[in-house]
Short mmCIF file of C-alpha atoms and ligand atoms in Angstrom, two decimals:
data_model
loop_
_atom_site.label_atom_id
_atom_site.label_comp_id
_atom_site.label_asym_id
_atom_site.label_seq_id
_atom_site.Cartn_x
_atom_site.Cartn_y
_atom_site.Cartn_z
CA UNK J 1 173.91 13.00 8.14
CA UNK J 2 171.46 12.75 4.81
CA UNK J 3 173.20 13.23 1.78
CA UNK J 4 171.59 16.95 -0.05
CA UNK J 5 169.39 15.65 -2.15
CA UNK J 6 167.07 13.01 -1.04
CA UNK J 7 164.77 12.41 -3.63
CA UNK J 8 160.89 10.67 -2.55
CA UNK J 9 160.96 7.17 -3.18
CA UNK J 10 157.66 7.64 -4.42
CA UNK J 11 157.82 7.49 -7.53
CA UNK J 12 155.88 9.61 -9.92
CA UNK J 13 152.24 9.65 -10.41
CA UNK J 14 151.73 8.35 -13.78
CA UNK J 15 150.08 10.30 -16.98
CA UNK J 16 147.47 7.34 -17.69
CA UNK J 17 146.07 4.87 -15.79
CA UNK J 18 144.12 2.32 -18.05
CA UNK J 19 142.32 -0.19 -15.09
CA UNK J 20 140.56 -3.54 -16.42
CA UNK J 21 139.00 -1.17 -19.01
CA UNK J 22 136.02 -2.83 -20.98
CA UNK J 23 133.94 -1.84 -23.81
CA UNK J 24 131.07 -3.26 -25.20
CA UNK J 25 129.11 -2.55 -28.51
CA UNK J 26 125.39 -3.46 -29.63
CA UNK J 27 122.13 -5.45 -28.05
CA UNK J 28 122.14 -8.05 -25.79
CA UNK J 29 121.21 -10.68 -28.32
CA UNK J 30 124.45 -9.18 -30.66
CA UNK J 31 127.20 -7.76 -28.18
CA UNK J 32 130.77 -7.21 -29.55
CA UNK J 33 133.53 -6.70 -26.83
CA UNK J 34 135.76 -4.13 -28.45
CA UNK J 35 137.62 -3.90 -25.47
CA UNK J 36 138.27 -6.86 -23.08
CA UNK J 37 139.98 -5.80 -19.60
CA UNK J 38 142.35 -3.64 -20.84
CA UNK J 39 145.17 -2.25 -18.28
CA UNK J 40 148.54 -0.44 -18.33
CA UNK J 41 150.15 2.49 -17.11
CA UNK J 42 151.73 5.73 -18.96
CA UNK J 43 154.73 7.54 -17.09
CA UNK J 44 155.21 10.80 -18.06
CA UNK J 45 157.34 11.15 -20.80
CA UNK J 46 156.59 7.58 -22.22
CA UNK J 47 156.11 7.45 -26.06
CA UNK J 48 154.06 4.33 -26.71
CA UNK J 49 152.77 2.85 -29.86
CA UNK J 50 149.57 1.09 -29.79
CA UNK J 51 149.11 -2.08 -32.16
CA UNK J 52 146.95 -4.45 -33.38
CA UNK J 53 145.45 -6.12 -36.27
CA UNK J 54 142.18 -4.50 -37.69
CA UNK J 55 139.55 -5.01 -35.26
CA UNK J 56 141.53 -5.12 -31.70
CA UNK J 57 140.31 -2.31 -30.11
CA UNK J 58 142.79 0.03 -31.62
CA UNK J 59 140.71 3.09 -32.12
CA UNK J 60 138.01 2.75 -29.15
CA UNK J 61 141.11 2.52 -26.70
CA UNK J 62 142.07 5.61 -28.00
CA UNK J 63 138.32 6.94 -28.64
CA UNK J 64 137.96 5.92 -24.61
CA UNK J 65 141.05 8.09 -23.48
CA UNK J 66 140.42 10.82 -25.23
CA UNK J 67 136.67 11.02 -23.71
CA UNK J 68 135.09 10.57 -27.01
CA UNK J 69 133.37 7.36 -26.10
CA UNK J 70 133.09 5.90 -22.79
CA UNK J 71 134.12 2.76 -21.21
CA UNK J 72 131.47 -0.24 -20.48
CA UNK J 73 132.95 -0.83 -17.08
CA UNK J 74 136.66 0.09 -15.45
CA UNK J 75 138.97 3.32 -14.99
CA UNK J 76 140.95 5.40 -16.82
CA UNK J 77 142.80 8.08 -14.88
CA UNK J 78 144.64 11.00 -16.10
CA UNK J 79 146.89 12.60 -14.02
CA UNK J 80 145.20 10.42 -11.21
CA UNK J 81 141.76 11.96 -12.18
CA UNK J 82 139.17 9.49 -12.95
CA UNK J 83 137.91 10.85 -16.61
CA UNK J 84 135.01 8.30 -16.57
CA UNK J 85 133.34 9.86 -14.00
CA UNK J 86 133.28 13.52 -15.60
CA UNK J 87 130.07 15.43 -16.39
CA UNK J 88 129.14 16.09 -19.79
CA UNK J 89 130.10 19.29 -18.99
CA UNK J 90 133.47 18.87 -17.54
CA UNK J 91 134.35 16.51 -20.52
CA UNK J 92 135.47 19.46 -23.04
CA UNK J 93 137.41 21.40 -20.51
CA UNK J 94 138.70 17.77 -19.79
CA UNK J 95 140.27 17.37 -23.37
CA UNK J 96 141.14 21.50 -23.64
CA UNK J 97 143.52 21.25 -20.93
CA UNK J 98 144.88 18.32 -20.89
CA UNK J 99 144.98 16.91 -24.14
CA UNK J 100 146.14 17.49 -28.03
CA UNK J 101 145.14 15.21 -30.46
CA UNK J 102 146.23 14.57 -33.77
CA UNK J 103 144.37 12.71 -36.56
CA UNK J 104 144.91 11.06 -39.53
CA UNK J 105 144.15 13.95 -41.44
CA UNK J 106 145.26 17.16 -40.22
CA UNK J 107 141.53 18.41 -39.28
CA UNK J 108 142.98 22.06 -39.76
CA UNK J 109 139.87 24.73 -40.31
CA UNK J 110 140.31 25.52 -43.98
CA UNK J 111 139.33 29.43 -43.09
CA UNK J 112 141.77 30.34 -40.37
CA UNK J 113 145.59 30.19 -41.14
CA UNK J 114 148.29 27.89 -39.87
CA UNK J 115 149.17 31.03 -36.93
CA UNK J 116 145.12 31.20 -36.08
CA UNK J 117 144.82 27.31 -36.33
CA UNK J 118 147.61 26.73 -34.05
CA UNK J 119 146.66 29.55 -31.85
CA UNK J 120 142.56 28.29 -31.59
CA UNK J 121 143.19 26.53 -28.53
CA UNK J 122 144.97 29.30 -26.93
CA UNK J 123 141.99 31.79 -27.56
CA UNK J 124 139.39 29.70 -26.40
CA UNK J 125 141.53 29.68 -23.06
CA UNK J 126 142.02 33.17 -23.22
CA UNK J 127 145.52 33.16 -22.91
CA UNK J 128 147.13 36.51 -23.00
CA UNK J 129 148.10 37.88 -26.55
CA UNK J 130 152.07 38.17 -25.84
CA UNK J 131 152.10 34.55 -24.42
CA UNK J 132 149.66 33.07 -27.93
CA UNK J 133 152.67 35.12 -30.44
CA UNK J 134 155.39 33.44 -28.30
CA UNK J 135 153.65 29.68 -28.18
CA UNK J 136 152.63 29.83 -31.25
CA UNK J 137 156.54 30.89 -32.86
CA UNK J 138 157.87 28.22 -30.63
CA UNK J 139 155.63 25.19 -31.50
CA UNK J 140 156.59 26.14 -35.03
CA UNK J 141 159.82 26.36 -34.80
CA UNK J 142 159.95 23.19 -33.28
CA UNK J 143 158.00 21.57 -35.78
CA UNK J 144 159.60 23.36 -38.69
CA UNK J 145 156.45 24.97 -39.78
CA UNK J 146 157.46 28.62 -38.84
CA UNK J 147 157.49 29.70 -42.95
CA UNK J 148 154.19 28.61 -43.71
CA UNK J 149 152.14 29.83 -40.61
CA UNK J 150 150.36 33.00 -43.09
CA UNK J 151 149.40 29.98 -45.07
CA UNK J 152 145.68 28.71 -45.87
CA UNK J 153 145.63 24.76 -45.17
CA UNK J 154 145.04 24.84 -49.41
CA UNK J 155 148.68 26.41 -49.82
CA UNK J 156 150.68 23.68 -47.61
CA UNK J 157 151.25 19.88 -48.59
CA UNK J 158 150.01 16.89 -46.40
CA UNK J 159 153.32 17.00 -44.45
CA UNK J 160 153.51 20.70 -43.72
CA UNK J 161 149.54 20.24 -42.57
CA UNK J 162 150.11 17.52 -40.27
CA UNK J 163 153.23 19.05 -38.92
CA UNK J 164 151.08 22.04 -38.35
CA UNK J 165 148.19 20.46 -36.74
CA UNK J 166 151.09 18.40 -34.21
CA UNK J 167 152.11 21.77 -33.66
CA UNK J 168 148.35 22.72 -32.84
CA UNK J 169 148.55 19.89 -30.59
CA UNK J 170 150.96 20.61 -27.93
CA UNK J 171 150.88 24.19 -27.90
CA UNK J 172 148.62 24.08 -24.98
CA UNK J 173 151.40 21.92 -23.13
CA UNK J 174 148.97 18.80 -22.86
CA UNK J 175 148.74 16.09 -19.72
CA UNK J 176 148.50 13.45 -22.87
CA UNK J 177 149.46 13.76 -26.55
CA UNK J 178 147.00 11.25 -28.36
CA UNK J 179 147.49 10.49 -32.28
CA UNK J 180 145.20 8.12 -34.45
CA UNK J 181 147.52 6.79 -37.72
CA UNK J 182 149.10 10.38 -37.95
CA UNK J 183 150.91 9.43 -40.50
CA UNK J 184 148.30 7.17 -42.33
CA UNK J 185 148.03 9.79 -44.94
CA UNK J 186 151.44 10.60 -45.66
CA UNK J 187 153.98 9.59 -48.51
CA UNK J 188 156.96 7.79 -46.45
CA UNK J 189 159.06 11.28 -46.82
CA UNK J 190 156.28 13.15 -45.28
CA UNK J 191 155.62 10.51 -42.35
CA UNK J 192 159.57 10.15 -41.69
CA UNK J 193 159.58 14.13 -41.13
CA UNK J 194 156.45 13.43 -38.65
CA UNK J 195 157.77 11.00 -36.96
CA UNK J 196 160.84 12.39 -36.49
CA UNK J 197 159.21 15.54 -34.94
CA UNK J 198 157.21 13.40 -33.12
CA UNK J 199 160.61 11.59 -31.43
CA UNK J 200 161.67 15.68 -30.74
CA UNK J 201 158.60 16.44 -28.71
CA UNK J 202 159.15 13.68 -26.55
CA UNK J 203 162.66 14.10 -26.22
CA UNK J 204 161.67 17.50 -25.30
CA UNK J 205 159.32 16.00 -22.60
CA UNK J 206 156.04 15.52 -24.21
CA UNK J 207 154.04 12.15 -22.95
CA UNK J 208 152.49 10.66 -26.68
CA UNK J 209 150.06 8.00 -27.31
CA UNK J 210 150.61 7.07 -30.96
CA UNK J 211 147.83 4.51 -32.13
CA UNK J 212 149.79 2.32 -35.84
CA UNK J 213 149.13 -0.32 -37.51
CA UNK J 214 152.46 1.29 -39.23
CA UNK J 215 155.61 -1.25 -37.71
CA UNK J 216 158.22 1.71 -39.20
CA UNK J 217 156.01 4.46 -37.29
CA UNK J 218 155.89 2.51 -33.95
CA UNK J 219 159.28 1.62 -34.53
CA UNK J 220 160.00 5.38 -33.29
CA UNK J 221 158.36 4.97 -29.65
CA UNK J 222 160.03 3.61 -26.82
CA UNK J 223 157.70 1.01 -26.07
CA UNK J 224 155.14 -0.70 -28.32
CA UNK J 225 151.41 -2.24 -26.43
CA UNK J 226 149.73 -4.82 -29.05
CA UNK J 227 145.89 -5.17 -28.62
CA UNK J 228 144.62 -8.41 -30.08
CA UNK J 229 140.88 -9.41 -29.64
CA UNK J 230 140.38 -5.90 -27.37
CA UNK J 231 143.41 -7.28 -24.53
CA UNK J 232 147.07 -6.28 -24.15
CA UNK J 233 148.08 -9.30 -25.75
CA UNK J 234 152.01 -8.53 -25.45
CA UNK J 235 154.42 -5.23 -24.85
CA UNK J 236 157.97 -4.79 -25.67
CA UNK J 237 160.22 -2.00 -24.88
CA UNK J 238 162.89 -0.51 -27.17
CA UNK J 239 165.52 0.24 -24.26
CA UNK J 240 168.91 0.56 -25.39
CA UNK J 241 168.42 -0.92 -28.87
CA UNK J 242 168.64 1.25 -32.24
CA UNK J 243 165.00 1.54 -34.14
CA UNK J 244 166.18 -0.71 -36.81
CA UNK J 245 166.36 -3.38 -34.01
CA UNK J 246 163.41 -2.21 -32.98
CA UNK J 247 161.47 -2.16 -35.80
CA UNK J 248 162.56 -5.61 -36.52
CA UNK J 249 161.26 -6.56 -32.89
CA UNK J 250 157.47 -5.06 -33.66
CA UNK J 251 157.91 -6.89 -37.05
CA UNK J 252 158.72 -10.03 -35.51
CA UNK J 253 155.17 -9.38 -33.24
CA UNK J 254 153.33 -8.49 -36.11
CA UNK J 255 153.68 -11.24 -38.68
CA UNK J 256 152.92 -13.34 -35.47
CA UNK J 257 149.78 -11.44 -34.77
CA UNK J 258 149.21 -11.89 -38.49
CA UNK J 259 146.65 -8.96 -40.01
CA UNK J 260 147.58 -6.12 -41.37
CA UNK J 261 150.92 -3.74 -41.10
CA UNK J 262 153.01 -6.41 -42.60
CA UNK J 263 154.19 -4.00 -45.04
CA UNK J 264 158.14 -3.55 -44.72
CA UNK J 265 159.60 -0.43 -45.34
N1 ADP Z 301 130.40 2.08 -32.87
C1 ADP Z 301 130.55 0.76 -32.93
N2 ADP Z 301 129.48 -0.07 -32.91
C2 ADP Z 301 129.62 -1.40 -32.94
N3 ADP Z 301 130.80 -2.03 -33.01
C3 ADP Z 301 131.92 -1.26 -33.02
C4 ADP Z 301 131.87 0.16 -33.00
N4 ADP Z 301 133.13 0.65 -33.04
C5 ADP Z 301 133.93 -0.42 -33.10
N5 ADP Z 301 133.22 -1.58 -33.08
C6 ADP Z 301 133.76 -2.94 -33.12
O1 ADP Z 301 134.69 -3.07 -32.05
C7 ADP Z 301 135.84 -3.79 -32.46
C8 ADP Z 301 137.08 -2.93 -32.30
O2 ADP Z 301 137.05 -1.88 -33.26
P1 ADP Z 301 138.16 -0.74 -33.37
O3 ADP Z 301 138.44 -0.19 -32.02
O4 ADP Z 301 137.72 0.22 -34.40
O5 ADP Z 301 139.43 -1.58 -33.87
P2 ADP Z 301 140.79 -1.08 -34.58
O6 ADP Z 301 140.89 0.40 -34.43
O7 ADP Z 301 141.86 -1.84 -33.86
O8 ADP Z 301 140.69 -1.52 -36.00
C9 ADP Z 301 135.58 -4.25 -33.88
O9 ADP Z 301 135.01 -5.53 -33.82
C10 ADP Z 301 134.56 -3.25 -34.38
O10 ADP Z 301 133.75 -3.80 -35.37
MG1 MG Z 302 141.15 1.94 -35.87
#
């Protein structure tokens, strides 16, 4: 007789799909490949940390997943949905409902409060009243931003404005959480709280795509992708082992890679 529970060896679809992506920049006579047949998988509820030296590819992966730019040649799926092949118009529902981004610098609107900065991508859906008031408390909470959400973006510091603009980030419960150096403009107080909240959302079941040239940030994901010369030149995972071991791992990567983010902490 089968046992109750048989779960489908199948296993899950996964979040991201990068396939032998390429991207090339400028004229045939002057071509630079940024990226160079880059492929990997995301599971859901993977927290990876994307490194490199200056120059790898960092940002245009990133700028490629998120639908900014597009790729030269290859796939990227997102929740097995080939985002290359969208319409111009289908790109900005694309990112709406399936992604939250956050930037190096918060990118809050300096006119709308923390609450109606937060809630902006819950209007545009036209999600119910009720359900915005209970998102919005609950992303703040999480992020311990609920005392300053009748603040102006002026009236918080660079922590509490990142912190809000993560916060802005998953409140639509994105597909893919995608942040460029989030905490490139923080003191190391300020990007410890991040990070920290960072580690929460994902323990909390949140699927993040943290781009670094930071070893202590990336330190915090589970599994670290270098890009060197636009390829996945190596990966390692953090498994059982504490961050400090970690860290030292990435560190051990890094001053092989040579470049920049050679900066203990
Ligand atoms: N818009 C662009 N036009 C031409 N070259 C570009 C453009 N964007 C990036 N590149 C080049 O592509 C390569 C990868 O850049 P980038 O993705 O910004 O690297 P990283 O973020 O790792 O520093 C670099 O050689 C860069 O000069
Ligand atoms: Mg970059």
């Amino acid at each position: 007789m089968a046992p109750a529970h048989i779960r489908s060896a199948q296993p899950a679809q996964p979040v991201l799909v990068c396939q032998d992506v390429e991207k090339l920049y400028g004229t045939r006579s002057n071509v630079t490949r940024a990226l160079d047949g880059v492929s990997f998988d995301v599971a859901a509820g993977e927290y990876i940390a994307i490194m490199g030296p200056s120059g790898s590819g960092k940002t245009t992966l990133l700028n490629c997943i998120s639908t900014i730019d597009r790729p030269t040649s290859g796939h990227i799926l997102v929740d097995g949905q080939d985002i290359t092949a969208l319409r111009p118009g289908q790109l900005s529902r694309f990112r709406r409902e399936r992604l939250g981004f956050v930037f190096q610098d918060s990118n809050l609107l300096d006119t709308l409060t923390a609450r109606e900065n937060i809630a902006l991508a819950l209007t545009i859906n036209h999600a119910p009243a009720k359900e915005v008031v209970a998102r919005v408390t609950g992303v703040a909470e999480r992020l311990g931003v609920a005392d300053v959400l009748d603040k102006f973006p002026h009236e918080m510091s660079g922590g509490q404005k990142q912190r809000v603009a993560a916060a802005r980030a998953i409140v639509t419960d994105p597909s893919l959480v995608l942040a460029d150096e989030p905490t490139g403009a923080l003191d190391s107080k300020n990007s410890r709280r991040l990070l920290e909240s960072l580690e929460a959302l994902n323990a909390d079941g949140a699927t993040i795509i943290m781009v670094t040239h930071d070893s202590f940030a990336a330190s915090y994901a589970r599994r670290a992708l270098f890009l060197k010369d636009g390829r996945v030149w190596n990966e390692i995972v953090r498994g059982d082992k504490t961050r400090k071991a970690f860290f030292d791992e990435i560190m051990d990567v890094v001053s092989f890679l040579g470049g920049e983010g050679a900066d203990v902490r």
